[in-house]
Tab-separated table of C-alpha atoms in Angstrom:
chain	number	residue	atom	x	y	z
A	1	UNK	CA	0.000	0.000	0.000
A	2	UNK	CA	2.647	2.309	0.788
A	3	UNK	CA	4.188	1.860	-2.781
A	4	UNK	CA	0.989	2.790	-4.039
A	5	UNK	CA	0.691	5.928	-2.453
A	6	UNK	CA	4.675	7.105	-3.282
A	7	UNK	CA	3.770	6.486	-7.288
A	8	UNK	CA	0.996	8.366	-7.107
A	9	UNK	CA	3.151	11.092	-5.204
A	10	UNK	CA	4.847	11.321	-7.538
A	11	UNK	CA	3.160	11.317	-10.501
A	12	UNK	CA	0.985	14.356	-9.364
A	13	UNK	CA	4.260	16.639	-8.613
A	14	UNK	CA	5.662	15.463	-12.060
A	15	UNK	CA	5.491	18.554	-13.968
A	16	UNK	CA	4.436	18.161	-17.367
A	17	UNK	CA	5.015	20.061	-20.366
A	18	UNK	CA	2.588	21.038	-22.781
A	19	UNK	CA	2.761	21.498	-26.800
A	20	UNK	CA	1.545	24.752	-28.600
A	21	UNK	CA	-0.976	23.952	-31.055
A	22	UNK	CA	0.151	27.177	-32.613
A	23	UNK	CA	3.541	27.018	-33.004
A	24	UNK	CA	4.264	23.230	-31.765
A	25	UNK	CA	6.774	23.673	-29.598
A	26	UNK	CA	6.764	22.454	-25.945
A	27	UNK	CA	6.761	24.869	-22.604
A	28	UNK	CA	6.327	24.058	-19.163
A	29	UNK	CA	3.562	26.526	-19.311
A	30	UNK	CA	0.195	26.720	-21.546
A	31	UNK	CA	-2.369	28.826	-21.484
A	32	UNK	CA	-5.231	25.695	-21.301
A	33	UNK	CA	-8.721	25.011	-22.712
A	34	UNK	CA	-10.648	22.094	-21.571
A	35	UNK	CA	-11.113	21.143	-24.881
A	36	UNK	CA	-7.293	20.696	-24.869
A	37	UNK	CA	-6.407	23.470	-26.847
A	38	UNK	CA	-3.138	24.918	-25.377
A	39	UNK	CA	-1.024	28.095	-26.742
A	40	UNK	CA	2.076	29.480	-25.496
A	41	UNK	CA	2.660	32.751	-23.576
A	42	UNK	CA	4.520	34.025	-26.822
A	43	UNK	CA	1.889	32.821	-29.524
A	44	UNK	CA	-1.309	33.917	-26.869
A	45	UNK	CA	0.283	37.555	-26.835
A	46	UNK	CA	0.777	37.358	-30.651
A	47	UNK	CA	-3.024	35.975	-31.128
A	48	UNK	CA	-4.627	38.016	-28.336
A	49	UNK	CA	-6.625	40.982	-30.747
A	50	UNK	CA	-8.937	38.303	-32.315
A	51	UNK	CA	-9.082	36.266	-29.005
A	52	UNK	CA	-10.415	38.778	-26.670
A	53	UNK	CA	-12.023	41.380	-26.149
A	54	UNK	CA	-11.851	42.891	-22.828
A	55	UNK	CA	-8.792	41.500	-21.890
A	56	UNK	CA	-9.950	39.162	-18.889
A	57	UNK	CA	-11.228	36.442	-21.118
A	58	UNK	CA	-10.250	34.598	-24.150
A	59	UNK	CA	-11.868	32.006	-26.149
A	60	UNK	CA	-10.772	29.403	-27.763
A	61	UNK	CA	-10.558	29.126	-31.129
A	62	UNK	CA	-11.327	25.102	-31.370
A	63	UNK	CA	-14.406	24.937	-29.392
A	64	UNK	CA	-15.749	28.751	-28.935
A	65	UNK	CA	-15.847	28.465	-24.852
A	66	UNK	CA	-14.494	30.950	-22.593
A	67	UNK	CA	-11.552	30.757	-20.799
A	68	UNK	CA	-10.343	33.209	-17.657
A	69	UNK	CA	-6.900	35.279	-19.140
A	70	UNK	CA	-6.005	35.069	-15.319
A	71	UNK	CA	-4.742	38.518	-14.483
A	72	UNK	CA	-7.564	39.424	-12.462
């Protein structure tokens, strides 16, 4: 039991990397969907004028659902 619990330790402080659908490469950090859409801090900036319009949310340009820009 005690294995158990150490694997699964350790799987959930694993850090994973995510992929840019936009430019495909990989970065510790995504900006997320939970479609599964993920963009990059550098592409998001790039992309933001036809993402948002207020600057709090985005959507995402797979599914259409909103999605917090988090700097509130």
């Amino acid at each position: 039991m005690e294995e158990k619990a150490k694997t699964r330790k350790e799987k959930r402080r694993k850090k994973s990397s995510k992929q840019c659908h936009c430019c495909g490469q990989t970065f510790m950090f995504c900006w997320n969907c939970r479609c599964g859409f993920s963009m990059c801090q550098e592409c998001m900036s790039e992309n933001l004028w036809g993402m948002t319009c207020n600057g709090i949310t985005w959507e995402c340009p797979d599914c259409s659902d909103q999605n917090g820009y988090g700097n509130q």
